[in-house]
Amino acid sequence: MAAAKKAVLGPLVGAVDQGTSSTRFLVFNSKTAELLSHHQVEIKQEFPREGWVEQDPKEILQSVYECIEKTCEKLGQLNIDISNIKAIGVSNQRETTVVWDKLTGEPLYNAVVWLDLRTQSTVENLSKKIPGNNNFVKSKTGLPLSTYFSAVKLRWLLDNVRTVKEAVEEDRALFGTIDAWLIWSLTGGTNRGVHCTDVTNASRTMLFNIHSLEWDKELCEFFEIPMKILPNVRSSSEIYGLMKAGVLEGVPISGCLGDQSAALVGQMCFQDGQAKNTYGTGCFLLCNTGHKCVFSEHGLLTTVAYKLGRDKPVYYALEGSVAIAGAVIRWLRDNLGIIKSSEEIEKLAKEVGTSYGCYFVPAFSGLYAPYWEPSARGIICGLTQFTNKCHIAFAALEAVCFQTREILDAMNRDCGIPLSHLQVDGGMTNNKILMQLQADILYIPVVKSSMPETTALGAAMAAGAAEGVDVWSLQPEDLSAVMMERFEPQINAEESEIRYSTWKKAVIKSMGWVTTQSSESGDPSIFCSLPLGFFIVSSMVMLIGARYISGIP
């Protein structure tokens, strides 16, 4: 019997989407932007002490190989020839810090995840060294001094992990964010692997000058980071090297973008003033500011949006970063056990259609934009004997929307021209209750792409458009039109404002819970037995207990 004829679809492009919660590999048709196949593997997060968040770099790398292999198997079942895959792009969780041995290829410590809080005392000590009238760190990087960014994580590793310190002294250590670790490993690792990152990821380290687009000697000296361990900085769209193993051996890796920049590209926000919001583990609102750095006066970050080619201009963005969005759903599933799967949250919220005056501030890692308040911790407040798990589920979804409203308000004040609608993407956008809540709380339409995989799409576009690959045109006339689903506000403006102002009261109550000494001690008994310093604020807690949280009548 003759073998089935392979489908001819033209050039295809793959994208590694390595996020905080999972790794995926997706394959797109470069002419239509159609998603042809994908595979996903969930990534374990480790919480060795209060406020610490780690992941295994080797598990992350293995998950990439697994996703590539499984996706290619699925393409084979669809009679699609994988030899049509002409390039691979990489999109990744930003800031997460890895140090490895370039001689053995072994990580010298777990990856310290962007959410990790262990460096608060490091941040406070460093902040004392910055002159009050010359915040050169923020002026060069666009970033506030915070536990969020890579430089302080790397400083902690050098100060506290003997194997890291020794490897640096013996010239064996390499540093990188997740993109650099993956590209080095996929392009050969110890056998001449390419040690590089792109401008978007470099701009999140706090060691990179976003004006000169180079590692900054003054910043490296301030954080006491040896420049020899840093990766080479490249554009977001060029051939970095070839895959050296696996079913796609020989395919060029030619696109690299931090996940939020990748989503901005995937949403085709190429014009000054266009913005998108991504709902993932955290929540990230980016607004393209064109070729100029716009510095926020309302708690937002200035960051590199993309540079799509070696000789192409750099674009910048204003960014509002929220630490906990989808992570609160995972917390309800894994820590409280009130849902068995993330999808159940929509069903629970739909049962009640209201939080019944219950407000949830999921400040598990402090508050990011616009507050930058590391002393905050999570609270649930406004509980009564009537409160059950459905109300808490609804309040968790509302929390994501209220946090987005805060950063959107800051964005509008900085830009001067309020957004008329919000383009959204990310896994949580499949939740229709969430999307409608977001429209109600923002009181503007929320517009969702029918193709939700915009982060991976952005990485694929950058890879396919790279010089020497040239299978994906980024000219406006060649970009595929995308169908959109629109959610209009369904409540009156007064009700929206009342709910938002009550949320703001809850946020104030979440602040000031933690001192540096207590947060670094790793002893959860200082506060309570719940993980990540979680606090339930209500005079009725002792009465309702677990019975009502579990929804038992």
XYZ file of C-alpha atoms in Angstrom:
553
model
C 0.000 0.000 0.000
C 1.383 3.423 -0.956
C 2.317 5.785 1.847
C -0.059 8.699 2.421
C 1.051 11.801 0.563
C 2.464 14.534 2.815
C 0.445 17.757 2.863
C 2.201 20.710 1.239
C 1.567 23.876 3.243
C 4.538 26.056 2.425
C 7.108 27.204 4.976
C 6.333 26.486 8.638
C 7.832 28.115 11.740
C 8.047 26.651 15.239
C 7.967 28.518 18.539
C 9.141 27.468 21.986
C 6.918 29.215 24.554
C 8.598 28.626 27.916
C 6.405 30.124 30.643
C 6.339 30.034 34.424
C 3.656 27.351 34.571
C 4.346 25.326 31.438
C 6.416 24.803 28.308
C 4.869 24.547 24.855
C 6.030 24.084 21.290
C 3.753 25.370 18.546
C 4.018 25.253 14.757
C 2.506 27.926 12.496
C 1.974 28.334 8.760
C 4.087 31.383 7.914
C 1.763 32.502 5.114
C -1.522 32.401 7.050
C -0.393 32.490 10.732
C -2.561 29.374 11.245
C -1.637 27.217 14.244
C -1.141 23.671 12.952
C -0.155 21.725 16.069
C 1.264 22.086 19.552
C 2.168 20.204 22.724
C 2.306 21.407 26.327
C 4.038 20.162 29.502
C 3.376 21.633 32.952
C 6.472 22.787 34.868
C 6.909 22.175 38.571
C 7.485 25.153 40.856
C 9.359 24.640 44.118
C 8.817 26.737 47.254
C 11.725 25.725 49.549
C 11.060 28.582 52.008
C 8.563 31.345 52.584
C 8.614 33.656 49.547
C 11.187 31.585 47.621
C 10.239 30.312 44.143
C 12.531 28.013 42.148
C 12.468 25.743 39.105
C 14.810 23.059 37.793
C 16.619 24.326 34.640
C 17.176 20.757 33.452
C 13.468 19.985 33.773
C 12.728 23.106 31.732
C 15.201 22.065 29.015
C 13.868 18.500 28.930
C 10.310 19.827 28.630
C 11.362 21.785 25.519
C 12.769 18.665 23.846
C 9.643 16.703 24.817
C 7.293 19.357 23.437
C 9.221 19.567 20.152
C 9.195 15.790 19.731
C 5.487 15.377 20.579
C 4.434 18.262 18.329
C 6.382 16.797 15.429
C 4.688 13.420 16.038
C 1.301 15.137 15.853
C 2.299 16.857 12.615
C 3.249 13.451 11.213
C -0.207 12.131 12.087
C -1.630 15.061 10.103
C 0.618 14.113 7.159
C 2.540 17.369 7.509
C 6.228 17.068 6.642
C 8.373 18.481 9.475
C 11.121 19.290 6.956
C 8.942 22.310 6.117
C 9.835 23.826 9.528
C 12.331 26.471 8.456
C 13.005 28.278 11.740
C 12.359 28.257 15.475
C 11.634 31.207 17.757
C 11.979 31.303 21.542
C 9.690 33.146 23.935
C 10.302 32.876 27.665
C 9.406 33.899 31.201
C 11.566 36.940 31.825
C 13.911 37.823 34.733
C 14.146 34.205 35.970
C 17.847 33.668 36.627
C 20.061 30.670 35.793
C 23.796 30.156 36.371
C 25.447 27.078 34.889
C 28.865 25.481 34.371
C 30.015 25.956 30.781
C 32.357 22.937 31.008
C 29.800 20.395 32.252
C 26.538 22.030 31.117
C 25.130 21.518 34.607
C 23.119 24.228 36.390
C 24.912 25.379 39.551
C 21.629 26.099 41.357
C 17.933 26.007 40.622
C 16.523 28.796 38.489
C 15.463 31.661 40.775
C 12.034 32.623 39.423
C 10.937 36.216 38.754
C 8.333 35.934 41.547
C 10.959 35.088 44.180
C 11.232 37.424 47.196
C 14.417 36.228 48.933
C 16.412 39.264 47.782
C 14.454 41.923 49.691
C 17.313 42.686 52.102
C 19.709 42.794 49.115
C 17.430 45.384 47.501
C 17.248 47.469 50.682
C 21.020 47.447 51.125
C 21.598 48.429 47.499
C 18.994 51.200 47.621
C 21.042 52.919 50.338
C 23.916 53.213 47.849
C 21.869 55.163 45.279
C 22.095 58.964 45.660
C 18.684 60.503 46.282
C 19.143 63.054 43.525
C 20.610 60.638 40.955
C 18.783 57.343 40.510
C 21.172 56.206 37.780
C 19.786 52.650 37.960
C 16.288 53.717 36.900
C 17.500 56.299 34.369
C 19.687 53.700 32.617
C 17.397 50.664 32.895
C 13.853 52.072 33.134
C 13.324 49.809 36.160
C 12.871 50.397 39.898
C 15.218 48.581 42.261
C 13.148 45.484 43.059
C 13.330 41.760 43.832
C 11.641 41.255 40.435
C 14.724 41.709 38.235
C 17.694 39.445 37.497
C 20.629 41.494 38.853
C 19.599 41.150 42.500
C 18.903 37.420 42.063
C 22.345 36.959 40.552
C 23.879 39.005 43.380
C 22.150 36.711 45.895
C 23.513 33.592 44.159
C 27.055 34.996 44.202
C 26.736 35.849 47.892
C 25.039 32.664 49.101
C 25.845 29.700 46.829
C 29.430 28.497 47.120
C 29.380 26.502 43.854
C 28.303 29.617 41.938
C 30.977 31.786 43.530
C 33.707 29.197 42.846
C 32.628 28.703 39.228
C 32.792 32.468 38.632
C 36.273 32.653 40.203
C 37.439 29.714 38.050
C 35.912 31.197 34.865
C 33.474 28.282 34.460
C 30.196 30.147 35.080
C 27.684 31.474 32.578
C 24.634 33.541 33.497
C 21.422 33.915 31.565
C 17.703 34.294 31.718
C 15.723 31.269 30.494
C 16.125 32.206 26.808
C 19.935 32.236 27.112
C 19.974 28.886 28.943
C 17.767 27.300 26.265
C 19.571 28.762 23.238
C 22.995 27.771 24.641
C 21.759 24.231 25.347
C 19.846 23.749 22.067
C 22.750 25.022 19.934
C 25.277 22.581 21.364
C 25.775 23.407 25.032
C 29.299 22.368 26.040
C 30.028 21.737 22.352
C 30.257 25.398 21.283
C 26.724 26.364 22.284
C 25.828 29.997 21.551
C 25.691 32.114 24.719
C 23.355 34.966 23.779
C 20.177 36.793 24.723
C 18.064 39.405 22.963
C 17.513 43.073 23.809
C 14.082 42.482 25.381
C 15.352 39.920 27.869
C 18.553 41.881 28.541
C 16.432 44.926 29.385
C 14.899 43.009 32.314
C 18.167 42.192 34.055
C 18.899 45.690 35.495
C 22.395 45.419 34.033
C 21.491 46.655 30.534
C 21.490 50.253 29.347
C 18.278 50.635 27.338
C 19.637 53.738 25.570
C 22.981 52.380 24.336
C 21.619 48.789 24.081
C 24.700 47.390 25.822
C 25.653 45.879 29.158
C 26.486 48.840 31.362
C 29.848 48.897 33.153
C 28.610 51.249 35.909
C 25.573 49.043 36.610
C 27.676 45.872 36.692
C 30.064 47.526 39.140
C 27.154 48.728 41.284
C 25.725 45.189 41.560
C 29.258 43.692 41.603
C 28.498 41.398 38.674
C 31.470 40.266 36.538
C 30.694 41.144 32.906
C 32.483 38.022 31.618
C 29.555 35.784 32.675
C 26.939 37.790 30.730
C 25.556 36.583 27.374
C 26.091 38.460 24.110
C 23.152 40.746 23.350
C 21.553 40.316 19.910
C 18.455 41.631 18.162
C 15.121 39.827 18.539
C 15.197 38.534 14.946
C 18.393 37.023 13.529
C 19.964 33.585 13.228
C 21.678 32.774 16.542
C 22.629 29.183 15.769
C 21.309 25.793 14.642
C 19.530 23.065 16.602
C 22.174 20.451 17.405
C 19.958 17.574 18.589
C 16.464 16.123 18.350
C 14.036 15.750 15.465
C 14.636 19.334 14.271
C 18.439 19.122 14.199
C 19.858 21.670 11.759
C 16.903 24.081 11.935
C 17.987 27.657 12.767
C 16.921 29.346 15.999
C 16.296 32.851 14.682
C 13.826 34.620 16.966
C 13.998 35.494 20.651
C 11.664 37.693 22.688
C 10.693 37.912 26.342
C 7.134 36.623 26.604
C 5.449 40.032 26.963
C 7.338 41.507 24.017
C 6.451 38.413 22.002
C 2.768 38.956 22.797
C 3.045 42.612 21.719
C 4.448 41.452 18.361
C 1.884 38.629 18.096
C -0.922 41.155 18.697
C 0.664 43.231 15.890
C 0.975 46.295 18.129
C 3.576 47.863 15.853
C 2.293 51.434 16.076
C 3.023 54.047 18.726
C 0.135 53.965 21.249
C -1.052 50.402 20.580
C -1.338 48.241 23.711
C -2.093 44.692 24.806
C -2.694 42.894 28.103
C -1.539 39.296 28.622
C -3.184 37.116 31.281
C -0.763 34.385 32.313
C 0.866 33.514 35.645
C 1.044 37.285 36.073
C -0.661 40.048 34.151
C 1.265 42.394 31.864
C 0.001 45.483 30.062
C 2.396 46.875 27.429
C 1.970 50.015 25.352
C 4.225 50.620 22.352
C 5.884 54.070 22.685
C 7.773 53.896 19.384
C 11.439 54.890 19.193
C 11.367 56.991 22.363
C 11.807 55.945 25.990
C 8.852 57.247 27.984
C 9.511 57.333 31.726
C 6.475 56.801 33.930
C 5.412 59.039 36.771
C 2.797 56.526 37.931
C 4.667 53.310 38.778
C 5.067 51.769 35.322
C 8.282 50.362 33.814
C 10.129 51.571 30.737
C 11.338 48.595 28.746
C 12.545 47.461 25.318
C 9.590 46.260 23.253
C 11.521 44.644 20.364
C 14.256 45.093 17.765
C 13.291 42.985 14.771
C 16.628 42.686 13.016
C 20.292 43.499 13.457
C 19.991 46.734 11.478
C 16.398 47.540 12.431
C 15.438 50.276 14.922
C 14.610 49.515 18.545
C 11.080 50.081 19.839
C 10.247 50.808 23.491
C 7.197 50.215 25.673
C 5.620 51.289 28.927
C 4.711 48.255 31.021
C 2.447 47.621 33.961
C 3.380 44.354 35.699
C 1.082 42.405 38.037
C 2.751 39.468 39.797
C -0.263 37.233 40.427
C -3.042 36.582 37.890
C -3.372 32.971 36.710
C -1.187 32.007 39.684
C -4.111 32.755 42.014
C -6.193 30.098 40.211
C -3.356 27.600 40.548
C -3.136 28.515 44.263
C -6.857 27.831 44.757
C -6.346 24.463 43.046
C -3.055 23.300 44.578
C -3.049 24.948 48.017
C -6.688 25.328 49.065
C -8.086 22.488 46.942
C -11.414 24.219 46.257
C -11.123 23.367 42.538
C -9.672 20.289 40.864
C -8.747 21.993 37.581
C -8.173 25.579 36.536
C -11.212 25.439 34.234
C -13.539 24.856 37.210
C -13.085 28.438 38.405
C -15.444 29.741 35.699
C -18.170 27.279 36.693
C -17.935 28.214 40.394
C -17.985 31.941 39.643
C -20.973 31.531 37.322
C -23.006 29.806 40.064
C -23.126 33.011 42.152
C -22.386 35.798 39.664
C -21.012 37.988 42.467
C -18.384 38.004 45.204
C -21.087 39.143 47.676
C -18.816 41.848 49.080
C -15.775 39.566 49.333
C -12.481 41.038 48.017
C -9.274 39.119 47.308
C -5.865 40.830 47.037
C -3.445 38.085 45.891
C -0.229 39.858 46.910
C 1.670 36.584 47.332
C 4.899 38.240 46.114
C 4.159 41.740 47.338
C 2.539 44.268 45.024
C 4.101 45.153 41.679
C 2.851 48.051 39.502
C 1.804 50.676 40.313
C 2.726 50.297 44.034
C 6.050 48.397 44.111
C 5.319 47.457 47.721
C 7.274 44.343 48.799
C 5.780 44.378 52.325
C 2.275 43.521 51.037
C 0.811 40.017 51.384
C -2.386 38.385 50.196
C -5.686 38.998 51.954
C -9.312 37.980 51.588
C -11.603 40.474 53.292
C -15.296 41.238 53.573
C -16.164 37.668 54.563
C -19.469 36.818 56.269
C -21.146 33.565 57.318
C -22.802 33.533 53.890
C -19.448 33.457 52.030
C -18.605 30.180 50.289
C -16.040 28.911 47.790
C -18.041 30.234 44.829
C -17.801 33.784 46.149
C -14.057 33.372 46.720
C -13.677 32.018 43.171
C -15.535 35.058 41.818
C -13.429 37.407 43.976
C -10.242 35.787 42.603
C -11.328 36.564 39.024
C -12.323 40.096 40.026
C -8.869 40.574 41.576
C -7.217 39.969 38.198
C -9.509 42.576 36.636
C -9.050 45.165 39.391
C -5.258 44.852 39.123
C -5.521 45.406 35.369
C -7.679 48.497 36.005
C -4.952 49.927 38.265
C -2.209 49.583 35.668
C -4.509 50.782 32.855
C -5.312 53.931 34.857
C -1.570 54.526 35.352
C -0.943 53.936 31.625
C -3.661 56.430 30.659
C -2.186 59.081 32.972
C 1.327 58.577 31.582
C 0.279 58.521 27.920
C -2.307 61.297 28.206
C -4.676 59.583 25.768
C -6.972 56.968 27.373
C -7.203 53.617 25.587
C -10.564 53.230 23.826
C -10.432 49.424 24.085
C -8.091 46.738 25.460
C -6.568 43.989 23.308
C -6.069 40.831 25.376
C -4.377 37.454 25.085
C -3.109 34.591 27.237
C -4.589 31.375 28.602
C -6.995 33.065 31.017
C -8.795 34.851 28.166
C -10.652 31.601 27.450
C -12.638 32.365 30.628
C -15.677 34.329 29.393
C -16.716 35.359 32.921
C -13.266 36.925 33.382
C -13.426 38.763 30.061
C -16.881 40.180 30.804
C -15.784 41.200 34.302
C -12.771 42.941 32.773
C -14.963 44.961 30.398
C -17.268 45.901 33.289
C -14.443 46.984 35.613
C -12.515 48.929 32.936
C -15.739 50.289 31.464
C -14.279 49.973 27.959
C -14.615 47.115 25.441
C -12.250 44.152 25.765
C -11.147 42.684 22.433
C -9.870 39.112 22.290
C -8.130 37.550 19.308
C -9.706 34.345 18.017
C -6.125 32.991 17.955
C -5.128 33.191 21.633
C -1.533 31.961 21.163
C -0.153 35.420 20.471
C 3.007 35.001 22.581
C 4.143 31.987 20.562
C 2.960 33.676 17.359
C 5.173 36.696 18.087
C 8.225 34.480 18.572
C 7.414 32.618 15.342
C 7.003 35.901 13.427
C 10.402 37.134 14.649
C 12.047 33.822 13.698
C 10.416 33.612 10.258
C 11.256 37.229 9.402
C 14.968 36.902 10.275
C 17.525 37.659 7.588
C 18.577 34.379 6.018
C 15.210 32.761 6.819
C 12.831 35.251 5.193
C 9.656 33.159 5.224
C 7.435 35.567 7.202
C 6.737 39.096 6.017
C 6.132 41.747 8.670
C 4.983 44.351 6.135
C 1.562 45.724 7.200
C -0.069 44.702 3.920
C 1.121 41.099 4.358
C -0.001 40.576 7.959
C -3.015 38.292 8.249
C -6.239 39.833 9.533
C -7.328 38.186 12.791
C -10.921 37.608 13.871
C -11.788 39.275 17.184
C -14.312 38.575 19.937
C -15.576 41.713 21.673
C -16.862 42.090 25.241
C -18.812 45.290 25.980
C -19.397 46.692 29.504
C -22.749 45.494 30.885
C -22.977 47.440 34.154
C -23.332 51.169 34.724
C -20.269 53.321 35.345
C -21.306 54.161 38.926
C -21.431 50.499 39.971
C -18.060 49.892 38.318
C -16.502 52.774 40.289
C -17.988 51.631 43.628
C -16.542 48.132 43.226
C -13.168 49.526 42.200
C -12.966 51.962 45.135
C -13.777 49.138 47.580
C -11.004 47.049 46.031
C -8.580 49.952 46.598
C -9.469 49.907 50.325
C -8.613 46.199 50.414
C -5.253 46.860 48.711
C -4.316 49.370 51.432
C -5.102 46.718 54.076
C -2.710 44.258 52.371
C 0.320 46.505 52.844
C 2.880 46.545 55.657
C 2.584 42.900 56.706
C 6.234 41.939 56.336
C 9.535 43.348 57.588
C 12.782 42.452 55.855
C 13.930 40.323 58.783
C 10.752 38.270 58.895
C 10.485 37.818 55.131
C 14.080 36.580 54.904
C 13.845 34.259 57.882
C 11.809 31.684 56.008
C 9.790 30.932 59.151
C 6.106 30.939 58.187
C 5.038 30.660 61.820
C 5.803 34.365 62.207
C 2.564 35.060 60.366
C 0.430 31.962 59.875
C 0.619 28.391 58.622
C -0.689 29.172 55.153
C 1.980 29.252 52.410
C 3.399 32.458 50.978
C 2.306 34.560 53.924
C -1.369 34.463 52.990
C -3.695 36.390 55.307
C -7.473 36.220 55.673
C -8.760 39.461 57.136
C -12.220 39.342 58.693
C -13.765 39.380 62.106
C -15.867 36.387 61.047
C -13.036 34.005 60.131
C -13.163 32.007 63.351
C -16.893 31.510 62.912
C -17.010 30.399 59.320
C -13.742 28.395 59.196
C -13.095 25.860 56.495
C -16.780 24.903 56.404
C -17.897 27.925 54.468
C -14.746 28.288 52.399
C -15.419 24.752 51.177
C -19.022 25.631 50.359
C -20.619 23.250 52.872
C -24.103 24.578 53.780
